[in-house]
Coordinates of C-alpha atoms in Angstrom, one line a residue:
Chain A
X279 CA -48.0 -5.6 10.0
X280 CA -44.4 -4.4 8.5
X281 CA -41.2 -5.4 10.4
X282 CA -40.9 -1.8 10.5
X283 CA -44.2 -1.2 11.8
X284 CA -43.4 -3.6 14.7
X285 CA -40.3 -2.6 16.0
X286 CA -42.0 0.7 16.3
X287 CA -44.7 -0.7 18.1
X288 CA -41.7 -2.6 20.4
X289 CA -40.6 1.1 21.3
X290 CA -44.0 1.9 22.3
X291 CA -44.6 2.8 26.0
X292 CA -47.2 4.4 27.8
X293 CA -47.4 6.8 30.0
X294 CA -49.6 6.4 33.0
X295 CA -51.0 9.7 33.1
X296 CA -52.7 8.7 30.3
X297 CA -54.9 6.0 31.7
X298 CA -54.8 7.3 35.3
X299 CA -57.6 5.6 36.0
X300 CA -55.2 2.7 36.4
X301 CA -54.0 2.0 39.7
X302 CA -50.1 0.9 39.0
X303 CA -51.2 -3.0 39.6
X304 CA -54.2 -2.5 37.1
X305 CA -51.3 -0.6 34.5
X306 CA -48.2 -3.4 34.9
X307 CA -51.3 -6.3 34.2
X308 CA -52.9 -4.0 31.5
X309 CA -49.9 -2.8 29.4
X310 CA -48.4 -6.3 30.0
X311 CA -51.4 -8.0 28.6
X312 CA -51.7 -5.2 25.3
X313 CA -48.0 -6.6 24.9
X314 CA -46.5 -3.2 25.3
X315 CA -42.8 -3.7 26.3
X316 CA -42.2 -0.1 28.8
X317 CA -44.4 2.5 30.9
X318 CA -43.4 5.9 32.1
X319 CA -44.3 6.6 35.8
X320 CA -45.3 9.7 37.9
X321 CA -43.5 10.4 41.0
X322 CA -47.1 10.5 43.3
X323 CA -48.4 7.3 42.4
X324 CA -45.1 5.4 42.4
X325 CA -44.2 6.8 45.8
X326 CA -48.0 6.3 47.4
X327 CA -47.3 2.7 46.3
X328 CA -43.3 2.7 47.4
X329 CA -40.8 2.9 44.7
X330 CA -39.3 -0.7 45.3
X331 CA -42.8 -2.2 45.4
X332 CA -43.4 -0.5 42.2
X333 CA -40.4 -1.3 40.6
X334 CA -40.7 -5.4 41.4
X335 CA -44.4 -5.1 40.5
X336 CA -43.8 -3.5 36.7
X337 CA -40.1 -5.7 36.3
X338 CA -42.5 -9.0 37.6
X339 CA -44.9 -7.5 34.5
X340 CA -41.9 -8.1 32.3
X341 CA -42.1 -4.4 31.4
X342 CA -39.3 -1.7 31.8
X343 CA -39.5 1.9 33.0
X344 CA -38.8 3.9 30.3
X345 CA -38.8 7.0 32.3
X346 CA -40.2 8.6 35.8
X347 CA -41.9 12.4 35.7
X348 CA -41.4 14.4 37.0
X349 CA -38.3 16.9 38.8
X350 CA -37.5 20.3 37.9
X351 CA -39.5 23.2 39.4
X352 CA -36.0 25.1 39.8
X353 CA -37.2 29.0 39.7
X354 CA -37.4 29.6 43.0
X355 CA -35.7 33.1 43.8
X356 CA -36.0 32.3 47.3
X357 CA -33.3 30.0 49.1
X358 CA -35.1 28.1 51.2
X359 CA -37.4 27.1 48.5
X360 CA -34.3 26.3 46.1
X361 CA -32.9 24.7 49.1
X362 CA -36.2 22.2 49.2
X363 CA -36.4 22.2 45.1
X364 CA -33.0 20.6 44.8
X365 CA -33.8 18.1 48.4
X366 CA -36.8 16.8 46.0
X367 CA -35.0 16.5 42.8
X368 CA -32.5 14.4 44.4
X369 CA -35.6 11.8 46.3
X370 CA -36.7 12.0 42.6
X371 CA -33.3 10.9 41.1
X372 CA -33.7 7.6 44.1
X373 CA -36.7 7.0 42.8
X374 CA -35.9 7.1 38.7
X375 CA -32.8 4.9 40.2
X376 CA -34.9 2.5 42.2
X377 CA -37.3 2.0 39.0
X378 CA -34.1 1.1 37.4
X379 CA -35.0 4.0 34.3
X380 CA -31.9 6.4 33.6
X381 CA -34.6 9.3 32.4
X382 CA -35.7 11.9 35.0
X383 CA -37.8 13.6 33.3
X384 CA -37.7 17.6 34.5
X385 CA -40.3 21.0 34.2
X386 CA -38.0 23.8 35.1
X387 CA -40.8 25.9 36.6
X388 CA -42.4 29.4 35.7
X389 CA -42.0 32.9 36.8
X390 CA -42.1 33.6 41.0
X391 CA -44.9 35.1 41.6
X392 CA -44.3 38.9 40.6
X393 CA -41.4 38.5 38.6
X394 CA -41.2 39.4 34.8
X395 CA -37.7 37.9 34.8
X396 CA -37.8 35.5 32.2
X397 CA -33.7 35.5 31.6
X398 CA -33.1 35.6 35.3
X399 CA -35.2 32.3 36.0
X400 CA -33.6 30.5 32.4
X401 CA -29.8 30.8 34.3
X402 CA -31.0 29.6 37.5
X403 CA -32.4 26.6 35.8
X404 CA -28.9 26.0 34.8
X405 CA -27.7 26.3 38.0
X406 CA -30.2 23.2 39.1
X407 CA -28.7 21.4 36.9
X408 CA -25.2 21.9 37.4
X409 CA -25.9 21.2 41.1
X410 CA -28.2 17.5 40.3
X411 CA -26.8 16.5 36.8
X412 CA -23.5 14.4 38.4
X413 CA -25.7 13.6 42.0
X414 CA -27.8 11.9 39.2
X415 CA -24.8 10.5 37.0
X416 CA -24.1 8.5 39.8
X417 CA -27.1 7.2 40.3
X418 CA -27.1 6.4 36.7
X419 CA -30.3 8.6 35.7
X420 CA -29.8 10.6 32.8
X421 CA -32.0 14.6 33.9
X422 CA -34.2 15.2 30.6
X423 CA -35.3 18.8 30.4
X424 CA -38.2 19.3 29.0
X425 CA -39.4 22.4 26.9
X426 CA -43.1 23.0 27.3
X427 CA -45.1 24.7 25.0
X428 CA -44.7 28.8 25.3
X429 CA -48.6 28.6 26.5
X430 CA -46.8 27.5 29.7
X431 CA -43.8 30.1 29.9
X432 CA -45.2 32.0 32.6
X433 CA -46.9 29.8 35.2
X434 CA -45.1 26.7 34.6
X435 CA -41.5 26.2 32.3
X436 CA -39.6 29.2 31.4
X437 CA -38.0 27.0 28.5
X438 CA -40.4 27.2 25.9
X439 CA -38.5 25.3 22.5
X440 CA -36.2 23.0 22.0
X441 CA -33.1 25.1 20.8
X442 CA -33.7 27.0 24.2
X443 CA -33.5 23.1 25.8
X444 CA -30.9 22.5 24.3
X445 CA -28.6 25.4 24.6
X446 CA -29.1 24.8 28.6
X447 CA -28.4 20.9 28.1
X448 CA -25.1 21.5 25.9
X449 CA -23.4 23.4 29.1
X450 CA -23.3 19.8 30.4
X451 CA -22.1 15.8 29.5
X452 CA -24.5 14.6 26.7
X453 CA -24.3 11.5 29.2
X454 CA -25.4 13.6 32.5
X455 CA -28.4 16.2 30.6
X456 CA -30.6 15.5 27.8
X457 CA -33.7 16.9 26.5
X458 CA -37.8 15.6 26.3
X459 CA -39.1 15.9 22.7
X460 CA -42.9 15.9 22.9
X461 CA -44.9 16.2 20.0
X462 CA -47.8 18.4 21.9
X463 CA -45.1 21.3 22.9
X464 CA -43.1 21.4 19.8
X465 CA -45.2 20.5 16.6
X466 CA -46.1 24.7 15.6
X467 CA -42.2 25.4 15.8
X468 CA -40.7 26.0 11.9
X469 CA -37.8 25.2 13.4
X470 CA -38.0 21.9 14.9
X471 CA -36.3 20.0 12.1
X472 CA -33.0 21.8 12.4
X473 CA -33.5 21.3 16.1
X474 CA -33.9 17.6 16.0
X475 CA -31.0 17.1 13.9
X476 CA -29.2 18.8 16.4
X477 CA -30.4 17.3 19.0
X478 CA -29.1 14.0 17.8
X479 CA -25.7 14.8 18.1
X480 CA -23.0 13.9 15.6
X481 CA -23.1 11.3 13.4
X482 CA -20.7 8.9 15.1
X483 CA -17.0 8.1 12.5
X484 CA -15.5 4.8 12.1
X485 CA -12.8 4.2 14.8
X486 CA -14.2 7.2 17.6
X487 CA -16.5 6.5 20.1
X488 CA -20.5 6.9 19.4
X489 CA -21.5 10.4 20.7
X490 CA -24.6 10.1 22.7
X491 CA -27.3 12.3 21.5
X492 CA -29.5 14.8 23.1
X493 CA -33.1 13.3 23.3
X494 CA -33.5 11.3 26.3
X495 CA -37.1 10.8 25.6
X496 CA -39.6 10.9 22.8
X497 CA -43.2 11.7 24.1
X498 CA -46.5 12.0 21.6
X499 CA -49.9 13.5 21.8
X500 CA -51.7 15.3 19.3
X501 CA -52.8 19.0 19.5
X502 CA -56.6 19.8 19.5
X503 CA -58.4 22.9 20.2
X504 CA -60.4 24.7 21.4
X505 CA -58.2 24.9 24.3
X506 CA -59.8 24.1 27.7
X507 CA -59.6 26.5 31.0
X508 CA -55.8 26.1 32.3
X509 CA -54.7 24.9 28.6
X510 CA -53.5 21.7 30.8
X511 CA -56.0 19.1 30.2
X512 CA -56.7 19.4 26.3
X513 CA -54.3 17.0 24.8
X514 CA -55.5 15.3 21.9
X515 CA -55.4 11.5 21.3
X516 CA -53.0 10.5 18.2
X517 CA -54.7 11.4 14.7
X518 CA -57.3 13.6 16.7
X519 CA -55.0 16.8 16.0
X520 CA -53.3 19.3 14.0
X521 CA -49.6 17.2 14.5
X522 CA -48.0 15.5 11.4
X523 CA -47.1 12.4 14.1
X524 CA -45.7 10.6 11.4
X525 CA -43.2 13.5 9.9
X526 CA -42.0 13.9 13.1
X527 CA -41.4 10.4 14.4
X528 CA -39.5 10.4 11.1
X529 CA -37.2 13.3 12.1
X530 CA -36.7 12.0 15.5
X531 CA -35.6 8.8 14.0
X532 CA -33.6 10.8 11.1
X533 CA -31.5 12.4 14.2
X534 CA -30.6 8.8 15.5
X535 CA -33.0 8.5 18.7
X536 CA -33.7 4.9 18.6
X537 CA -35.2 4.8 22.4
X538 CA -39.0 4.1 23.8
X539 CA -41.6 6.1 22.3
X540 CA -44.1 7.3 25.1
X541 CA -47.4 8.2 24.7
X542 CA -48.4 10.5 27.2
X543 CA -52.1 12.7 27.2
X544 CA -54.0 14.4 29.5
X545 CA -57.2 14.6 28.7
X546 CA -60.4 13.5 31.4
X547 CA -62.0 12.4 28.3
X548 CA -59.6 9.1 28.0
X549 CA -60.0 9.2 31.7
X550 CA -63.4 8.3 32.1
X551 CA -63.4 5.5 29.5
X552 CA -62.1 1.8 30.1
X553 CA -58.5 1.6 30.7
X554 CA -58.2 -1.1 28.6
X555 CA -60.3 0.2 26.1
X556 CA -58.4 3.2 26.1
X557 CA -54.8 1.1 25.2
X558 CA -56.5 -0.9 22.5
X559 CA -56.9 2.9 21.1
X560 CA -53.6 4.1 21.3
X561 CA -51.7 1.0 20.1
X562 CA -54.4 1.3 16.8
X563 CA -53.9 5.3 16.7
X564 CA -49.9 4.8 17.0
X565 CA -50.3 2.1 13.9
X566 CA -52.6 4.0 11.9
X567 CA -50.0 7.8 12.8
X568 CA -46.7 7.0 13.8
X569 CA -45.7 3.8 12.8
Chain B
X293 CA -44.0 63.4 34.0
X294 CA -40.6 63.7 32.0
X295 CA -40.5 65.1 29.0
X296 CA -39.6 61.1 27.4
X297 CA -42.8 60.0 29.5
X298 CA -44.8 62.7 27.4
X299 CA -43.7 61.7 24.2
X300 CA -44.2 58.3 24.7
X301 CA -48.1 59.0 26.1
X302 CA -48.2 61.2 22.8
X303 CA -47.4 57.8 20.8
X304 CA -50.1 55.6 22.9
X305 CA -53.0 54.6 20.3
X306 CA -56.2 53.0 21.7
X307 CA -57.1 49.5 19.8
X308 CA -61.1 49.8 19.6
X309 CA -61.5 46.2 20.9
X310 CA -59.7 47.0 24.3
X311 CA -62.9 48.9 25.3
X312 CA -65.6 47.3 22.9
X313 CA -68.3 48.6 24.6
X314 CA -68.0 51.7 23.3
X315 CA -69.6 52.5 20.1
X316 CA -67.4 54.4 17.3
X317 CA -68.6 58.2 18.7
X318 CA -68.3 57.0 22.4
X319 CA -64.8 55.8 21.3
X320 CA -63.9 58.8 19.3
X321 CA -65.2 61.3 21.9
X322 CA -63.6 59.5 24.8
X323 CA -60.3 59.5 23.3
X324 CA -60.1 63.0 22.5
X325 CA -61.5 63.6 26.1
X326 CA -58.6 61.8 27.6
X327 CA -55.9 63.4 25.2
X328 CA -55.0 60.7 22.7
X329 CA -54.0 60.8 19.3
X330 CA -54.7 58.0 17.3
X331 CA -56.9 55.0 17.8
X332 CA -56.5 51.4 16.4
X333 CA -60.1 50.0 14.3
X334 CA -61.2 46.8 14.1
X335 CA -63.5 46.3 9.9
X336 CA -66.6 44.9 11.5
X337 CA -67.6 48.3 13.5
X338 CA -66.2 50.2 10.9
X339 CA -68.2 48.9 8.0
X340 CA -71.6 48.7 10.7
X341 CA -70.8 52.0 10.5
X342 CA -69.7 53.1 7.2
X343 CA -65.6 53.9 6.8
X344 CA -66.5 57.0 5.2
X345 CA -68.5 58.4 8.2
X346 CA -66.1 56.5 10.2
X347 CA -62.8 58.6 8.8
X348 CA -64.6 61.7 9.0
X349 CA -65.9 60.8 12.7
X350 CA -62.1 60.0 13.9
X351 CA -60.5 62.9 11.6
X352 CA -63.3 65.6 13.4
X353 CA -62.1 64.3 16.7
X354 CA -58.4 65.2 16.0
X355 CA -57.7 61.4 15.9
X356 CA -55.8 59.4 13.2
X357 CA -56.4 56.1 12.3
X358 CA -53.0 54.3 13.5
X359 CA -54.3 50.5 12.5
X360 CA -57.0 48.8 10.6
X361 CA -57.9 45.1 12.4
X362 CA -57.6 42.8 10.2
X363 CA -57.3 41.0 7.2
X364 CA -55.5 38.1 6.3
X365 CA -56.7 34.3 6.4
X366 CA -54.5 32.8 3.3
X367 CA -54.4 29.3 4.3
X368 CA -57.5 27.8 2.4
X369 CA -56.7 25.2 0.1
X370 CA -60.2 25.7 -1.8
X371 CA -59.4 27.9 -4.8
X372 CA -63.0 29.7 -4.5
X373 CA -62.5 30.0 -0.8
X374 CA -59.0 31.6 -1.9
X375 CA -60.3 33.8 -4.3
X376 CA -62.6 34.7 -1.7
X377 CA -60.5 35.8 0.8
X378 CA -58.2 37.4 -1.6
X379 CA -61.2 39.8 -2.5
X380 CA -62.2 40.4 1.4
X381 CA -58.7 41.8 1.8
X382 CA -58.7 44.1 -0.9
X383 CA -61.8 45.5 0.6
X384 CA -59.9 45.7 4.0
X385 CA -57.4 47.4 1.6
X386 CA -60.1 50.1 0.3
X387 CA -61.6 50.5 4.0
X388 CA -57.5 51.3 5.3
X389 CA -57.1 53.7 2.7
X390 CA -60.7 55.5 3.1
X391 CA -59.7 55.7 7.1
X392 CA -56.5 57.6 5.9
X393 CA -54.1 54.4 7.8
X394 CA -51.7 53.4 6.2
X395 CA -51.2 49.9 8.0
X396 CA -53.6 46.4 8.0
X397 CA -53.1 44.3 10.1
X398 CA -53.3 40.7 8.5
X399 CA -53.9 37.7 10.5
X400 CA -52.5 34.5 8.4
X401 CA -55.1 32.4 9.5
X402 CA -54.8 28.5 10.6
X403 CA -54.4 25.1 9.1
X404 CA -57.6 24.2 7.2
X405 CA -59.8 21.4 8.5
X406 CA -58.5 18.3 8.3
X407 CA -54.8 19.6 7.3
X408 CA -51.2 18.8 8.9
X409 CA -49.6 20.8 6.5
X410 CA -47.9 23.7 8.2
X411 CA -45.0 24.6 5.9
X412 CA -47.9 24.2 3.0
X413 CA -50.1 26.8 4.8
X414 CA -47.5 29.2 5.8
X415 CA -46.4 29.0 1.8
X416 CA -49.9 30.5 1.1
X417 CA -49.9 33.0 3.5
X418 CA -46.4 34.2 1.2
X419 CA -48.6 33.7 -2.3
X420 CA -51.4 35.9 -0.8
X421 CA -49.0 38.7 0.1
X422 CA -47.2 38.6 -3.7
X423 CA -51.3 38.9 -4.5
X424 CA -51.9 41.6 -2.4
X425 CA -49.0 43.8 -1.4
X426 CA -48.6 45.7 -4.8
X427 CA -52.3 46.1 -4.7
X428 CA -52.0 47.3 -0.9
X429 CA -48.8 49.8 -1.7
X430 CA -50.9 51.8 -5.0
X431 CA -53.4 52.8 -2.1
X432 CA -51.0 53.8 0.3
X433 CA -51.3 50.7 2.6
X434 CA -48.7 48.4 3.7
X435 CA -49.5 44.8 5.1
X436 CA -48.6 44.1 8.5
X437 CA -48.3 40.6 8.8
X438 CA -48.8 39.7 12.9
X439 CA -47.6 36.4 14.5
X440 CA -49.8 35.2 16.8
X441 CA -48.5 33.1 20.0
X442 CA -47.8 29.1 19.1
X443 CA -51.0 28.4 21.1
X444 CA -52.9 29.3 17.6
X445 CA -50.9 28.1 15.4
X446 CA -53.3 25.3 14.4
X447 CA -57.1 27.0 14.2
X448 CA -55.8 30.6 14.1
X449 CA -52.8 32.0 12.8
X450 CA -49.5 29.4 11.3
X451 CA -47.0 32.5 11.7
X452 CA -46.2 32.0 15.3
X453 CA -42.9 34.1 15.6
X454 CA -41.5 37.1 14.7
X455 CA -38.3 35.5 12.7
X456 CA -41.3 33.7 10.7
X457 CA -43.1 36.9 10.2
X458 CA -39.8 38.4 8.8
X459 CA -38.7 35.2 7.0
X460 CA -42.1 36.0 5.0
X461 CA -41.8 39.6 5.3
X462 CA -38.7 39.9 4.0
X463 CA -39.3 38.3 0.6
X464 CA -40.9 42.0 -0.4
X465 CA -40.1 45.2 -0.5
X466 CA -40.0 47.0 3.4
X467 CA -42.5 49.9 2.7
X468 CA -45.5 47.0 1.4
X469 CA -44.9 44.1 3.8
X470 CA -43.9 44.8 7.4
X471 CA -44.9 42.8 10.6
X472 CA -47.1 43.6 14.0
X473 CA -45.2 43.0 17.3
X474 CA -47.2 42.9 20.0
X475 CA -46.0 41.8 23.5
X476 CA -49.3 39.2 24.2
X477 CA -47.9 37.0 21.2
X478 CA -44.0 37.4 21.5
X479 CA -43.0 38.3 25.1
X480 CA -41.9 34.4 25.9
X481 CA -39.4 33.9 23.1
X482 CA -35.9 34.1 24.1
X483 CA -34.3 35.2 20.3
X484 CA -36.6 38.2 20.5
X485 CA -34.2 41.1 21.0
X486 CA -32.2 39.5 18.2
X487 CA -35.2 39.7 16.0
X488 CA -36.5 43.1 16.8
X489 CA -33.3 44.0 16.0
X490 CA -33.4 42.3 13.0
X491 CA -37.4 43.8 12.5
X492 CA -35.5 47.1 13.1
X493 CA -33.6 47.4 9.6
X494 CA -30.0 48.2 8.9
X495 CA -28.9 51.9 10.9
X496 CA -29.3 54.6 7.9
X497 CA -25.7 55.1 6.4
X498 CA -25.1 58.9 5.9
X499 CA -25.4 60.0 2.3
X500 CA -27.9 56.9 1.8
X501 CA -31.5 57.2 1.7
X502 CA -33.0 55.8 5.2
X503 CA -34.0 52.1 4.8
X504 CA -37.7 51.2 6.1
X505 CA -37.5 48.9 9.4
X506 CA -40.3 46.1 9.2
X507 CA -42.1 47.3 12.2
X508 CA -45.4 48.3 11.1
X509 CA -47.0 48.2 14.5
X510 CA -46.5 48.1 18.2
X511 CA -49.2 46.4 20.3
X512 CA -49.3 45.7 23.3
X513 CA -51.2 43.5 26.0
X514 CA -49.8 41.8 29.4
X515 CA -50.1 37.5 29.9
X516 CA -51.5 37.0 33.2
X517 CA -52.8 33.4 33.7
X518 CA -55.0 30.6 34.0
X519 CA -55.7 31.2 30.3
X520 CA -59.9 31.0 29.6
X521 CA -61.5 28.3 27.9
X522 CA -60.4 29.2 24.1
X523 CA -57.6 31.4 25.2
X524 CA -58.3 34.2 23.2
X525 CA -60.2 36.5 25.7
X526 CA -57.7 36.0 28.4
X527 CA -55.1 39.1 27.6
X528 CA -53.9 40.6 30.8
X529 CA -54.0 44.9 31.6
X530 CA -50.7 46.3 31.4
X531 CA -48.7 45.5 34.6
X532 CA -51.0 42.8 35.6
X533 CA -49.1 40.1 34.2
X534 CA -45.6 38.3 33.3
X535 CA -44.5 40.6 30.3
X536 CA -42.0 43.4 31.0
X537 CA -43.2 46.0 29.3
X538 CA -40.7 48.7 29.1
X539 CA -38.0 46.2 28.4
X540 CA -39.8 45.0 25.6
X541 CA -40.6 48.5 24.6
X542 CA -36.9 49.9 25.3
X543 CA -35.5 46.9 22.6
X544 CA -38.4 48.1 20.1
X545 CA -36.9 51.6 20.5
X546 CA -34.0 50.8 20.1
X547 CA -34.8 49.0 16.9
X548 CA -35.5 52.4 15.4
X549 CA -39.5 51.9 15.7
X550 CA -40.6 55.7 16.3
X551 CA -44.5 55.0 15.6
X552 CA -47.8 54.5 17.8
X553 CA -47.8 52.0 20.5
X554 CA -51.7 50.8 20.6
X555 CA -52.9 49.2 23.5
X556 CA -54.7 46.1 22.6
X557 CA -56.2 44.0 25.5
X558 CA -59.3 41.4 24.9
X559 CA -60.9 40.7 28.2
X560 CA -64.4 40.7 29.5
X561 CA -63.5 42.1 32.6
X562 CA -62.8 45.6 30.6
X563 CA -65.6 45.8 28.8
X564 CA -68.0 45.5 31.9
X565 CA -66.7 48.6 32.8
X566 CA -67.3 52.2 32.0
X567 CA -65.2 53.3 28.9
X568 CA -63.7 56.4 30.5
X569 CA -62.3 55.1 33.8
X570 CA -60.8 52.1 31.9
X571 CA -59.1 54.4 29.5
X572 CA -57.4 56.6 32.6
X573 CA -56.7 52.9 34.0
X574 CA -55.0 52.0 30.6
X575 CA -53.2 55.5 30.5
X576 CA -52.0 55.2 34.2
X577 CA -50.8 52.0 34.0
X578 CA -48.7 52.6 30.7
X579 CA -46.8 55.2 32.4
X580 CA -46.6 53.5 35.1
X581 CA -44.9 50.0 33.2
X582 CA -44.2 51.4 30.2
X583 CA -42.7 54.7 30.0

C-alpha cells in the first residue's frame, strides 16, 4: 500500500446504513476490528439505543462519528407541521452534539402533497435554516445540506445539484451551513467540477485566516441500473457502477476537503450478506476505486 | 373556451406511444375523429408499416407528421458499432423526410458497457451530429437533440439537461441542430427558465432576418411517483403529477416557441384503455393544466 493510499483509507468511514444488519454494538466491534477510524449514524438506531449510550459505546470503539443522518424535511406548507419539522431538527442537532460529530446531515424534503411549487418549497428550505443553522452553531454541529439526485425532486429533496445546495448554503456562515457531496446524486452532472471547486471555498492567503469550505461531508456509492421500484434501494457497491469514484475523490480533494470519506449504500443485497464480509468488501472496493 | 385556449388545442400533437395500443389507422382515424392536427411517430410502427403508406395514411387523415421518434445512440466506442448507428440514423433521416416532418428526435444514448467516461461519450454524441446534421438539413430534417432526466444518464441518454443539449446544440447552425424540451425530463431543474430563454434565440431585430430558436419540439408528460422498476414506463397524465404545466409552457412561449406541443406519456395504465376515451382524457386535461 502507498502512503497515499493509506491516509485515504484513514479518512474512510462507514456508514451504518450500509451494513444495517449491524446492531450499533455489532458496527463499533466490527468497524473497530476492520481498523476503520469513523462511522456515520442514523438518528432511529442511535436514539432506540440512547444517544449517550451510543456515543460511549463507538468513542469506547476508539472510533469517531463522522456525521449523524439525518434532519431536514423542511417543506411543510402547513405550520403546525413546520412547527414539529424545526422541534425535530433541533432533538437531531442534541443528538449530532451528544455523538460529539459537528455534521447534521439534512434532506430538505419534496413537494406537499398537491403542490407543483418547486420555487416556493426551495425558499422555505432557507427559512429552516436560518431558523436551526445558529441553534446548531451553538451546539457546535455544522447543518450539511444535501442535494439528492433530481430522481428525488418531487417526493423527497427539492434541491436537486449541488450549485442549487450551494446557492442556499452561501446565504449563511461557511462555519454554520455546509453541503453533502455524494457520488450516487451528483456523478451525471457536467457541471460538478466547477461546483466542487466552488464548493471548496477560497484558496486561503498567507497572513488571513483559512476560509472554511463548503463540503461538510463526502459520501460514495456507485450508480447501477436498472433502477429498482422507489429508485431508493438501488445503490451500487464501489466499482459496481457508471461513477468515475476516482476522478471525483480527486476533485473533492482538488477543492481542499480533507475530512472522512463515508461510504454509504442502500442496497438489500449487502444487507443480506455477512456484515463483516460486507466491510472486507468495501475497504478492497475503496482501494481498488478511490484510493 | 377562449380564443388562446383554441389555439393552443390547435397546437396539441398526439405522440403515438402515449396510446400504443392503437395501430397506425386506429391512431390516424382517432385523431382526426377528436379534431387534432398533427401526431408525433415513433420508426418501429412506421417501418412495420411502411413510411410511405404511413405519410399517405396520416396526410389522407388531414394530419401532419409533427415528430419522428427517434434516432440517436452515438456513444459506442466500437468503430463498426459507430458506423452502424451512423447509418440507422440516416435511415431515420430518409423515413422523416418521406413522413413530410421536418424534426427527429435523437436520443444520445448512454455510456457503453464497462465505460466511466461521460465527457468522452457526450463528445461523440457532438461528432455524430457534425456526421449527420448536413446530411439531415439537404432532406429538410433538422436533429432534435432531447435530454433525458439524470436518472439515465448512465444506460440511456449522457445529455441530461437542457444547457448540455444547447452547449452541443449550439456548435451548429440553428435550422440543423435544435433540442426537444419536454417537461418529464426538465421540470426539476431550477436554471430552466434561464435556459429556455436561452433555447429561445435572440428577439428578431427589425430589418434583420429572424434568427431560428433551438426549440425543435415541445413534449410533454407529468412526474407523479413511486417511479416503476426501470423508471421508464412511469410518466404521469397531465395534471396527475408535480410538473406545472402551464408555467412551464407559459416560459416556452415566451421563448418564442410557436410550434406543436405533443403529448408524450409512457404508462401501462393508458394503454389498457380504449384509445378514444384516453385521447378526450388527454385533451381535457391539457386544457384543463395547460392552456
Amino acid at each position: 500500500m502507498t502512503s497515499s493510499e493509506a491516509s485515504l483509507l484513514a479518512r474512510l468511514s462507514l456508514n451504518q446504513e450500509t451494513i444495517r444488519q449491524w446492531s450499533l454494538p455489532e458496527l463499533a466491534d466490527g468497524c473497530a476490528r476492520a481498523g476503520l477510524r469513523g462511522v456515520g449514524l442514523w438518528r432511529a438506531p442511535v436514539r432506540a439505543y440512547g444517544p449517550r449510550a451510543a456515543a460511549r459505546l463507538v468513542r469506547d470503539a476508539g472510533l469517531v462519528v463522522t456525521s449523524l443522518c439525518r434532519g431536514g424535511f423542511f417543506t411543510a406548507e402547513d405550520p403546525a407541521e413546520r412547527r414539529a419539522a424545526l422541534a425535530d431538527n433541533r432533538a437531531a442537532v442534541e443528538e449530532a452534539a451528544t455523538l460529539g460529530t459537528g455534521t447534521l446531515v439534512l434532506v430538505s424534503g419534496g413537494l406537499p402533497p398537491g403542490s407543483r411549487d418547486l420555487p416556493g418549497a426551495r425558499e422555505r428550505v432557507a427559512d429552516a435554516l436560518a431558523e436551526l443553522a445558529p441553534y446548531a452553531a451553538e451546539r457546535g454541529v455544522r447543518l450539511a445540506l444535501e442535494p439528492l439526485h433530481p430522481m428525488y425532486a418531487a417526493d423527497r429533496c427539492v434541491v436537486s445539484t449541488l450549485a442549487q445546495a450551494l446557492d442556499l448554503a452561501e446565504r449563511f456562515p461557511a462555519d454554520q451551513v455546509g453541503v453533502v457531496v455524494d457520488t450516487y446524486h451528483l456523478w451525471w452532472d457536467d457541471t460538478i467540477d466547477a461546483q466542487l471547486a466552488r464548493a471548496g471555498g477560497p484558496a486561503p492567503t498567507t497572513g488571513a485566516e483559512a476560509v472554511p469550505g463548503r463540503i461538510a461531508a463526502f459520501q460514495l456509492a456507485d450508480w447501477i441500473t436498472p433502477l429498482p421500484e422507489g429508485v431508493l434501494l438501488g445503490r451500487g457497491q464501489l466499482g459496481d457502477g457508471a461513477v468515475d469514484l476516482r476522478r471525483f475523490r480527486a476533485r473533492v480533494d482538488a477543492a481542499g476537503y480533507r475530512g472522512p470519506i463515508e461510504v454509504e449504500i442502500f442496497n438489500p443485497s449487502l444487507w443480506s450478506r455477512d456484515g463483516a464480509e460486507v466491510l472486507t468488501e468495501v475497504i478492497a472496493r475503496f482501494t481498488a476505486h478511490v484510493a
